[in-house]
Amino acid sequence: MIIVHHLNNSRSQRILWLLEELGTPYDIVKYQRMEGLPLAPPELKEVHPLGKSPVITDGGLTLGESGAIIEYIVERYGNGRLVPAAGTSEKLRYNYWLHYAEGSIQPMLLMKLIFDRIEKAPMPFFARPIAKAISRNTKSSFIEPNIKRHLDYMEAELGKTRWFSGDEFTAADVQMSFPLEAATARGGLDSRWPSLMGFLKHIHERPAYKRAIERGGEYQLLR
Ligand SMILES: N[C@@H](CCC(=O)N[C@@H](CS)C(=O)NCC(=O)O)C(=O)O
């Protein structure tokens, strides 16, 4: 039986959602972020040395990294569902978005989170104006233009097909849900990008998505 090591308000929510879409039985071990911090509790390091979520265990296997977990689950339990056929252009797009989510857009959103927090962090009064100036300059010259470029790019791509890989819903859409949800919380994503907002609306209506939220509990993405 798959066990999902699930951190509240985190990326591991999409693994629960994928398992619900496939109807694959699973158990959850829940972890709470540390009081007042975005960090995972130390117990997660007992499951995987990096102490990040998601991590799954399945029999003797322990596997981290959302994309690798998604590939494992669809290959082992999907019976061909939620993955386009090998050799098709949809499969290429599927691979692309599966990697893009964590490799390209998510680092920008993480930088946004960190620099926003630097501005609010406790520090000696004389350091605050300097810290704020560095943070604001980094955000306006690098992070925010990059996030906007990514949003425009994803909007254009999603304007071509109903889902990220093509006209069928796939596990790449599950993987892409988290950066888009994080972008609404802290990346400025709003109705200026109607295809992306439409995507979020459609996934939030899916019964499996709702079941995963019920099982996973709290899901308020960090700002
Ligand atoms: N690229 C990894 C990122 C894992 C990751 O950073 N997870 C966050 C949860 S959203 C985490 O565990 N944060 C707590 C911490 O860094 O202590 C993946 O997709 O699995």
PDB file of N, CA, C and O in Angstrom, residues 146-211:
ATOM      1  N   ASN A 146      10.124  37.782 -14.467  1.00  0.00           N
ATOM      2  CA  ASN A 146      10.202  36.364 -14.841  1.00  0.00           C
ATOM      3  C   ASN A 146       8.870  35.663 -14.611  1.00  0.00           C
ATOM      4  O   ASN A 146       8.426  34.875 -15.446  1.00  0.00           O
ATOM      5  N   ILE A 147       8.261  35.938 -13.463  1.00  0.00           N
ATOM      6  CA  ILE A 147       6.966  35.293 -13.191  1.00  0.00           C
ATOM      7  C   ILE A 147       5.950  35.710 -14.254  1.00  0.00           C
ATOM      8  O   ILE A 147       5.225  34.875 -14.799  1.00  0.00           O
ATOM      9  N   LYS A 148       5.947  36.980 -14.602  1.00  0.00           N
ATOM     10  CA  LYS A 148       4.988  37.447 -15.620  1.00  0.00           C
ATOM     11  C   LYS A 148       5.248  36.743 -16.960  1.00  0.00           C
ATOM     12  O   LYS A 148       4.316  36.317 -17.642  1.00  0.00           O
ATOM     13  N   ARG A 149       6.529  36.609 -17.311  1.00  0.00           N
ATOM     14  CA  ARG A 149       6.845  35.941 -18.584  1.00  0.00           C
ATOM     15  C   ARG A 149       6.337  34.490 -18.566  1.00  0.00           C
ATOM     16  O   ARG A 149       5.810  33.980 -19.546  1.00  0.00           O
ATOM     17  N   HIS A 150       6.517  33.818 -17.424  1.00  0.00           N
ATOM     18  CA  HIS A 150       6.018  32.435 -17.305  1.00  0.00           C
ATOM     19  C   HIS A 150       4.497  32.399 -17.406  1.00  0.00           C
ATOM     20  O   HIS A 150       3.938  31.525 -18.074  1.00  0.00           O
ATOM     21  N   LEU A 151       3.825  33.337 -16.730  1.00  0.00           N
ATOM     22  CA  LEU A 151       2.350  33.331 -16.776  1.00  0.00           C
ATOM     23  C   LEU A 151       1.869  33.557 -18.206  1.00  0.00           C
ATOM     24  O   LEU A 151       0.973  32.856 -18.692  1.00  0.00           O
ATOM     25  N   ASP A 152       2.498  34.517 -18.892  1.00  0.00           N
ATOM     26  CA  ASP A 152       2.104  34.793 -20.286  1.00  0.00           C
ATOM     27  C   ASP A 152       2.334  33.560 -21.165  1.00  0.00           C
ATOM     28  O   ASP A 152       1.523  33.215 -22.027  1.00  0.00           O
ATOM     29  N   TYR A 153       3.455  32.906 -20.940  1.00  0.00           N
ATOM     30  CA  TYR A 153       3.801  31.721 -21.724  1.00  0.00           C
ATOM     31  C   TYR A 153       2.796  30.593 -21.481  1.00  0.00           C
ATOM     32  O   TYR A 153       2.254  30.008 -22.430  1.00  0.00           O
ATOM     33  N   MET A 154       2.511  30.323 -20.197  1.00  0.00           N
ATOM     34  CA  MET A 154       1.564  29.237 -19.887  1.00  0.00           C
ATOM     35  C   MET A 154       0.179  29.576 -20.426  1.00  0.00           C
ATOM     36  O   MET A 154      -0.530  28.706 -20.935  1.00  0.00           O
ATOM     37  N   GLU A 155      -0.201  30.845 -20.315  1.00  0.00           N
ATOM     38  CA  GLU A 155      -1.511  31.283 -20.829  1.00  0.00           C
ATOM     39  C   GLU A 155      -1.596  30.994 -22.343  1.00  0.00           C
ATOM     40  O   GLU A 155      -2.590  30.455 -22.815  1.00  0.00           O
ATOM     41  N   ALA A 156      -0.538  31.343 -23.063  1.00  0.00           N
ATOM     42  CA  ALA A 156      -0.545  31.124 -24.514  1.00  0.00           C
ATOM     43  C   ALA A 156      -0.614  29.628 -24.828  1.00  0.00           C
ATOM     44  O   ALA A 156      -1.365  29.196 -25.712  1.00  0.00           O
ATOM     45  N   GLU A 157       0.145  28.820 -24.096  1.00  0.00           N
ATOM     46  CA  GLU A 157       0.150  27.372 -24.359  1.00  0.00           C
ATOM     47  C   GLU A 157      -1.204  26.755 -24.044  1.00  0.00           C
ATOM     48  O   GLU A 157      -1.697  25.910 -24.775  1.00  0.00           O
ATOM     49  N   LEU A 158      -1.795  27.167 -22.930  1.00  0.00           N
ATOM     50  CA  LEU A 158      -3.079  26.598 -22.522  1.00  0.00           C
ATOM     51  C   LEU A 158      -4.215  27.119 -23.407  1.00  0.00           C
ATOM     52  O   LEU A 158      -5.295  26.533 -23.432  1.00  0.00           O
ATOM     53  N   GLY A 159      -3.936  28.207 -24.140  1.00  0.00           N
ATOM     54  CA  GLY A 159      -4.928  28.687 -25.112  1.00  0.00           C
ATOM     55  C   GLY A 159      -5.018  27.763 -26.322  1.00  0.00           C
ATOM     56  O   GLY A 159      -5.996  27.792 -27.070  1.00  0.00           O
ATOM     57  N   LYS A 160      -3.997  26.911 -26.523  1.00  0.00           N
ATOM     58  CA  LYS A 160      -3.974  26.058 -27.723  1.00  0.00           C
ATOM     59  C   LYS A 160      -4.734  24.754 -27.513  1.00  0.00           C
ATOM     60  O   LYS A 160      -5.221  24.154 -28.456  1.00  0.00           O
ATOM     61  N   THR A 161      -4.728  24.235 -26.278  1.00  0.00           N
ATOM     62  CA  THR A 161      -5.358  22.939 -25.995  1.00  0.00           C
ATOM     63  C   THR A 161      -6.129  23.047 -24.679  1.00  0.00           C
ATOM     64  O   THR A 161      -5.852  23.924 -23.860  1.00  0.00           O
ATOM     65  N   ARG A 162      -7.054  22.116 -24.469  1.00  0.00           N
ATOM     66  CA  ARG A 162      -7.886  22.188 -23.253  1.00  0.00           C
ATOM     67  C   ARG A 162      -7.054  21.966 -21.996  1.00  0.00           C
ATOM     68  O   ARG A 162      -7.244  22.617 -20.997  1.00  0.00           O
ATOM     69  N   TRP A 163      -6.134  20.992 -22.051  1.00  0.00           N
ATOM     70  CA  TRP A 163      -5.274  20.692 -20.904  1.00  0.00           C
ATOM     71  C   TRP A 163      -3.828  20.899 -21.317  1.00  0.00           C
ATOM     72  O   TRP A 163      -3.542  21.124 -22.485  1.00  0.00           O
ATOM     73  N   PHE A 164      -2.898  20.771 -20.369  1.00  0.00           N
ATOM     74  CA  PHE A 164      -1.512  21.105 -20.706  1.00  0.00           C
ATOM     75  C   PHE A 164      -0.913  20.204 -21.786  1.00  0.00           C
ATOM     76  O   PHE A 164      -0.171  20.665 -22.646  1.00  0.00           O
ATOM     77  N   SER A 165      -1.248  18.895 -21.768  1.00  0.00           N
ATOM     78  CA  SER A 165      -0.631  18.001 -22.762  1.00  0.00           C
ATOM     79  C   SER A 165      -1.424  17.933 -24.059  1.00  0.00           C
ATOM     80  O   SER A 165      -0.904  17.460 -25.062  1.00  0.00           O
ATOM     81  N   GLY A 166      -2.673  18.308 -24.009  1.00  0.00           N
ATOM     82  CA  GLY A 166      -3.523  18.179 -25.193  1.00  0.00           C
ATOM     83  C   GLY A 166      -4.975  18.274 -24.774  1.00  0.00           C
ATOM     84  O   GLY A 166      -5.301  18.958 -23.802  1.00  0.00           O
ATOM     85  N   ASP A 167      -5.837  17.526 -25.488  1.00  0.00           N
ATOM     86  CA  ASP A 167      -7.264  17.652 -25.165  1.00  0.00           C
ATOM     87  C   ASP A 167      -7.706  16.749 -24.020  1.00  0.00           C
ATOM     88  O   ASP A 167      -8.838  16.843 -23.544  1.00  0.00           O
ATOM     89  N   GLU A 168      -6.818  15.837 -23.589  1.00  0.00           N
ATOM     90  CA  GLU A 168      -7.165  14.946 -22.476  1.00  0.00           C
ATOM     91  C   GLU A 168      -6.482  15.408 -21.192  1.00  0.00           C
ATOM     92  O   GLU A 168      -5.313  15.835 -21.221  1.00  0.00           O
ATOM     93  N   PHE A 169      -7.176  15.263 -20.092  1.00  0.00           N
ATOM     94  CA  PHE A 169      -6.596  15.519 -18.765  1.00  0.00           C
ATOM     95  C   PHE A 169      -5.539  14.448 -18.478  1.00  0.00           C
ATOM     96  O   PHE A 169      -5.769  13.258 -18.716  1.00  0.00           O
ATOM     97  N   THR A 170      -4.363  14.878 -17.997  1.00  0.00           N
ATOM     98  CA  THR A 170      -3.302  13.907 -17.676  1.00  0.00           C
ATOM     99  C   THR A 170      -2.657  14.257 -16.329  1.00  0.00           C
ATOM    100  O   THR A 170      -2.957  15.294 -15.726  1.00  0.00           O
ATOM    101  N   ALA A 171      -1.719  13.400 -15.932  1.00  0.00           N
ATOM    102  CA  ALA A 171      -0.990  13.640 -14.683  1.00  0.00           C
ATOM    103  C   ALA A 171      -0.128  14.906 -14.768  1.00  0.00           C
ATOM    104  O   ALA A 171       0.247  15.463 -13.728  1.00  0.00           O
ATOM    105  N   ALA A 172       0.173  15.380 -15.980  1.00  0.00           N
ATOM    106  CA  ALA A 172       0.921  16.649 -16.090  1.00  0.00           C
ATOM    107  C   ALA A 172       0.065  17.811 -15.587  1.00  0.00           C
ATOM    108  O   ALA A 172       0.599  18.792 -15.047  1.00  0.00           O
ATOM    109  N   ASP A 173      -1.249  17.705 -15.742  1.00  0.00           N
ATOM    110  CA  ASP A 173      -2.134  18.752 -15.205  1.00  0.00           C
ATOM    111  C   ASP A 173      -2.112  18.728 -13.681  1.00  0.00           C
ATOM    112  O   ASP A 173      -2.190  19.777 -13.034  1.00  0.00           O
ATOM    113  N   VAL A 174      -2.000  17.538 -13.122  1.00  0.00           N
ATOM    114  CA  VAL A 174      -1.898  17.424 -11.660  1.00  0.00           C
ATOM    115  C   VAL A 174      -0.605  18.115 -11.204  1.00  0.00           C
ATOM    116  O   VAL A 174      -0.601  18.919 -10.271  1.00  0.00           O
ATOM    117  N   GLN A 175       0.480  17.833 -11.924  1.00  0.00           N
ATOM    118  CA  GLN A 175       1.774  18.431 -11.554  1.00  0.00           C
ATOM    119  C   GLN A 175       1.731  19.952 -11.697  1.00  0.00           C
ATOM    120  O   GLN A 175       2.294  20.688 -10.881  1.00  0.00           O
ATOM    121  N   MET A 176       1.062  20.448 -12.737  1.00  0.00           N
ATOM    122  CA  MET A 176       1.015  21.895 -12.985  1.00  0.00           C
ATOM    123  C   MET A 176       0.066  22.632 -12.046  1.00  0.00           C
ATOM    124  O   MET A 176       0.089  23.862 -11.972  1.00  0.00           O
ATOM    125  N   SER A 177      -0.766  21.889 -11.331  1.00  0.00           N
ATOM    126  CA  SER A 177      -1.736  22.573 -10.453  1.00  0.00           C
ATOM    127  C   SER A 177      -1.025  23.383  -9.372  1.00  0.00           C
ATOM    128  O   SER A 177      -1.434  24.504  -9.058  1.00  0.00           O
ATOM    129  N   PHE A 178       0.047  22.823  -8.813  1.00  0.00           N
ATOM    130  CA  PHE A 178       0.654  23.487  -7.649  1.00  0.00           C
ATOM    131  C   PHE A 178       1.282  24.840  -8.001  1.00  0.00           C
ATOM    132  O   PHE A 178       1.010  25.839  -7.317  1.00  0.00           O
ATOM    133  N   PRO A 179       2.110  24.939  -9.063  1.00  0.00           N
ATOM    134  CA  PRO A 179       2.638  26.269  -9.368  1.00  0.00           C
ATOM    135  C   PRO A 179       1.548  27.283  -9.684  1.00  0.00           C
ATOM    136  O   PRO A 179       1.670  28.464  -9.327  1.00  0.00           O
ATOM    137  N   LEU A 180       0.468  26.832 -10.319  1.00  0.00           N
ATOM    138  CA  LEU A 180      -0.593  27.801 -10.628  1.00  0.00           C
ATOM    139  C   LEU A 180      -1.326  28.226  -9.364  1.00  0.00           C
ATOM    140  O   LEU A 180      -1.675  29.403  -9.199  1.00  0.00           O
ATOM    141  N   GLU A 181      -1.539  27.291  -8.457  1.00  0.00           N
ATOM    142  CA  GLU A 181      -2.173  27.669  -7.185  1.00  0.00           C
ATOM    143  C   GLU A 181      -1.247  28.590  -6.392  1.00  0.00           C
ATOM    144  O   GLU A 181      -1.688  29.591  -5.812  1.00  0.00           O
ATOM    145  N   ALA A 182       0.050  28.255  -6.402  1.00  0.00           N
ATOM    146  CA  ALA A 182       1.014  29.111  -5.689  1.00  0.00           C
ATOM    147  C   ALA A 182       1.072  30.494  -6.342  1.00  0.00           C
ATOM    148  O   ALA A 182       1.224  31.515  -5.659  1.00  0.00           O
ATOM    149  N   ALA A 183       0.914  30.529  -7.669  1.00  0.00           N
ATOM    150  CA  ALA A 183       0.966  31.827  -8.362  1.00  0.00           C
ATOM    151  C   ALA A 183      -0.231  32.699  -8.010  1.00  0.00           C
ATOM    152  O   ALA A 183      -0.128  33.930  -8.011  1.00  0.00           O
ATOM    153  N   THR A 184      -1.382  32.090  -7.696  1.00  0.00           N
ATOM    154  CA  THR A 184      -2.516  32.925  -7.253  1.00  0.00           C
ATOM    155  C   THR A 184      -2.241  33.456  -5.848  1.00  0.00           C
ATOM    156  O   THR A 184      -2.640  34.568  -5.515  1.00  0.00           O
ATOM    157  N   ALA A 185      -1.533  32.662  -5.036  1.00  0.00           N
ATOM    158  CA  ALA A 185      -1.271  33.097  -3.656  1.00  0.00           C
ATOM    159  C   ALA A 185      -0.185  34.175  -3.607  1.00  0.00           C
ATOM    160  O   ALA A 185      -0.250  35.086  -2.797  1.00  0.00           O
ATOM    161  N   ARG A 186       0.833  34.061  -4.481  1.00  0.00           N
ATOM    162  CA  ARG A 186       1.959  34.986  -4.309  1.00  0.00           C
ATOM    163  C   ARG A 186       2.611  35.457  -5.598  1.00  0.00           C
ATOM    164  O   ARG A 186       3.579  36.200  -5.565  1.00  0.00           O
ATOM    165  N   GLY A 187       2.074  35.046  -6.762  1.00  0.00           N
ATOM    166  CA  GLY A 187       2.726  35.418  -8.023  1.00  0.00           C
ATOM    167  C   GLY A 187       1.912  36.390  -8.855  1.00  0.00           C
ATOM    168  O   GLY A 187       2.283  36.695  -9.988  1.00  0.00           O
ATOM    169  N   GLY A 188       0.783  36.862  -8.297  1.00  0.00           N
ATOM    170  CA  GLY A 188      -0.020  37.854  -9.020  1.00  0.00           C
ATOM    171  C   GLY A 188      -0.959  37.268 -10.054  1.00  0.00           C
ATOM    172  O   GLY A 188      -1.571  38.008 -10.822  1.00  0.00           O
ATOM    173  N   LEU A 189      -1.093  35.930 -10.112  1.00  0.00           N
ATOM    174  CA  LEU A 189      -2.005  35.336 -11.100  1.00  0.00           C
ATOM    175  C   LEU A 189      -3.452  35.722 -10.765  1.00  0.00           C
ATOM    176  O   LEU A 189      -3.917  35.497  -9.647  1.00  0.00           O
ATOM    177  N   ASP A 190      -4.120  36.295 -11.768  1.00  0.00           N
ATOM    178  CA  ASP A 190      -5.526  36.692 -11.591  1.00  0.00           C
ATOM    179  C   ASP A 190      -6.217  36.679 -12.956  1.00  0.00           C
ATOM    180  O   ASP A 190      -5.688  36.085 -13.919  1.00  0.00           O
ATOM    181  N   SER A 191      -7.349  37.362 -13.071  1.00  0.00           N
ATOM    182  CA  SER A 191      -8.175  37.270 -14.291  1.00  0.00           C
ATOM    183  C   SER A 191      -7.496  37.846 -15.535  1.00  0.00           C
ATOM    184  O   SER A 191      -8.022  37.697 -16.642  1.00  0.00           O
ATOM    185  N   ARG A 192      -6.331  38.460 -15.389  1.00  0.00           N
ATOM    186  CA  ARG A 192      -5.599  38.899 -16.588  1.00  0.00           C
ATOM    187  C   ARG A 192      -5.108  37.697 -17.401  1.00  0.00           C
ATOM    188  O   ARG A 192      -4.715  37.844 -18.554  1.00  0.00           O
ATOM    189  N   TRP A 193      -5.110  36.512 -16.770  1.00  0.00           N
ATOM    190  CA  TRP A 193      -4.695  35.276 -17.456  1.00  0.00           C
ATOM    191  C   TRP A 193      -5.886  34.313 -17.429  1.00  0.00           C
ATOM    192  O   TRP A 193      -5.929  33.367 -16.612  1.00  0.00           O
ATOM    193  N   PRO A 194      -6.886  34.532 -18.312  1.00  0.00           N
ATOM    194  CA  PRO A 194      -8.148  33.784 -18.195  1.00  0.00           C
ATOM    195  C   PRO A 194      -8.019  32.275 -18.417  1.00  0.00           C
ATOM    196  O   PRO A 194      -8.735  31.504 -17.786  1.00  0.00           O
ATOM    197  N   SER A 195      -7.106  31.843 -19.296  1.00  0.00           N
ATOM    198  CA  SER A 195      -6.995  30.390 -19.519  1.00  0.00           C
ATOM    199  C   SER A 195      -6.453  29.708 -18.261  1.00  0.00           C
ATOM    200  O   SER A 195      -6.883  28.603 -17.905  1.00  0.00           O
ATOM    201  N   LEU A 196      -5.507  30.367 -17.599  1.00  0.00           N
ATOM    202  CA  LEU A 196      -4.929  29.766 -16.386  1.00  0.00           C
ATOM    203  C   LEU A 196      -5.978  29.741 -15.268  1.00  0.00           C
ATOM    204  O   LEU A 196      -6.088  28.752 -14.530  1.00  0.00           O
ATOM    205  N   MET A 197      -6.753  30.819 -15.155  1.00  0.00           N
ATOM    206  CA  MET A 197      -7.793  30.841 -14.126  1.00  0.00           C
ATOM    207  C   MET A 197      -8.882  29.808 -14.444  1.00  0.00           C
ATOM    208  O   MET A 197      -9.426  29.173 -13.540  1.00  0.00           O
ATOM    209  N   GLY A 198      -9.159  29.623 -15.745  1.00  0.00           N
ATOM    210  CA  GLY A 198     -10.137  28.605 -16.155  1.00  0.00           C
ATOM    211  C   GLY A 198      -9.641  27.212 -15.796  1.00  0.00           C
ATOM    212  O   GLY A 198     -10.398  26.359 -15.317  1.00  0.00           O
ATOM    213  N   PHE A 199      -8.348  26.980 -16.015  1.00  0.00           N
ATOM    214  CA  PHE A 199      -7.749  25.688 -15.644  1.00  0.00           C
ATOM    215  C   PHE A 199      -7.967  25.421 -14.160  1.00  0.00           C
ATOM    216  O   PHE A 199      -8.411  24.338 -13.761  1.00  0.00           O
ATOM    217  N   LEU A 200      -7.668  26.417 -13.336  1.00  0.00           N
ATOM    218  CA  LEU A 200      -7.818  26.232 -11.881  1.00  0.00           C
ATOM    219  C   LEU A 200      -9.279  25.948 -11.522  1.00  0.00           C
ATOM    220  O   LEU A 200      -9.569  25.082 -10.701  1.00  0.00           O
ATOM    221  N   LYS A 201     -10.175  26.685 -12.169  1.00  0.00           N
ATOM    222  CA  LYS A 201     -11.599  26.468 -11.876  1.00  0.00           C
ATOM    223  C   LYS A 201     -11.987  25.017 -12.219  1.00  0.00           C
ATOM    224  O   LYS A 201     -12.636  24.338 -11.423  1.00  0.00           O
ATOM    225  N   HIS A 202     -11.529  24.546 -13.379  1.00  0.00           N
ATOM    226  CA  HIS A 202     -11.917  23.189 -13.797  1.00  0.00           C
ATOM    227  C   HIS A 202     -11.319  22.125 -12.886  1.00  0.00           C
ATOM    228  O   HIS A 202     -11.992  21.161 -12.547  1.00  0.00           O
ATOM    229  N   ILE A 203     -10.073  22.303 -12.479  1.00  0.00           N
ATOM    230  CA  ILE A 203      -9.509  21.241 -11.612  1.00  0.00           C
ATOM    231  C   ILE A 203     -10.183  21.258 -10.246  1.00  0.00           C
ATOM    232  O   ILE A 203     -10.421  20.213  -9.658  1.00  0.00           O
ATOM    233  N   HIS A 204     -10.537  22.457  -9.771  1.00  0.00           N
ATOM    234  CA  HIS A 204     -11.142  22.530  -8.431  1.00  0.00           C
ATOM    235  C   HIS A 204     -12.541  21.920  -8.410  1.00  0.00           C
ATOM    236  O   HIS A 204     -13.046  21.576  -7.349  1.00  0.00           O
ATOM    237  N   GLU A 205     -13.139  21.769  -9.607  1.00  0.00           N
ATOM    238  CA  GLU A 205     -14.474  21.158  -9.672  1.00  0.00           C
ATOM    239  C   GLU A 205     -14.409  19.634  -9.739  1.00  0.00           C
ATOM    240  O   GLU A 205     -15.430  18.971  -9.621  1.00  0.00           O
ATOM    241  N   ARG A 206     -13.231  19.077  -9.966  1.00  0.00           N
ATOM    242  CA  ARG A 206     -13.153  17.623 -10.151  1.00  0.00           C
ATOM    243  C   ARG A 206     -13.418  16.903  -8.816  1.00  0.00           C
ATOM    244  O   ARG A 206     -12.822  17.250  -7.794  1.00  0.00           O
ATOM    245  N   PRO A 207     -14.270  15.887  -8.839  1.00  0.00           N
ATOM    246  CA  PRO A 207     -14.584  15.177  -7.592  1.00  0.00           C
ATOM    247  C   PRO A 207     -13.333  14.621  -6.909  1.00  0.00           C
ATOM    248  O   PRO A 207     -13.220  14.664  -5.681  1.00  0.00           O
ATOM    249  N   ALA A 208     -12.379  14.108  -7.689  1.00  0.00           N
ATOM    250  CA  ALA A 208     -11.161  13.534  -7.082  1.00  0.00           C
ATOM    251  C   ALA A 208     -10.352  14.618  -6.378  1.00  0.00           C
ATOM    252  O   ALA A 208      -9.749  14.372  -5.321  1.00  0.00           O
ATOM    253  N   TYR A 209     -10.327  15.808  -6.951  1.00  0.00           N
ATOM    254  CA  TYR A 209      -9.606  16.931  -6.319  1.00  0.00           C
ATOM    255  C   TYR A 209     -10.241  17.224  -4.957  1.00  0.00           C
ATOM    256  O   TYR A 209      -9.562  17.392  -3.950  1.00  0.00           O
ATOM    257  N   LYS A 210     -11.577  17.261  -4.951  1.00  0.00           N
ATOM    258  CA  LYS A 210     -12.281  17.580  -3.698  1.00  0.00           C
ATOM    259  C   LYS A 210     -12.057  16.488  -2.653  1.00  0.00           C
ATOM    260  O   LYS A 210     -11.863  16.776  -1.474  1.00  0.00           O
ATOM    261  N   ARG A 211     -12.075  15.231  -3.107  1.00  0.00           N
ATOM    262  CA  ARG A 211     -11.838  14.130  -2.143  1.00  0.00           C
ATOM    263  C   ARG A 211     -10.441  14.241  -1.550  1.00  0.00           C
ATOM    264  O   ARG A 211     -10.238  14.023  -0.350  1.00  0.00           O
TER     265      ARG A 211
END
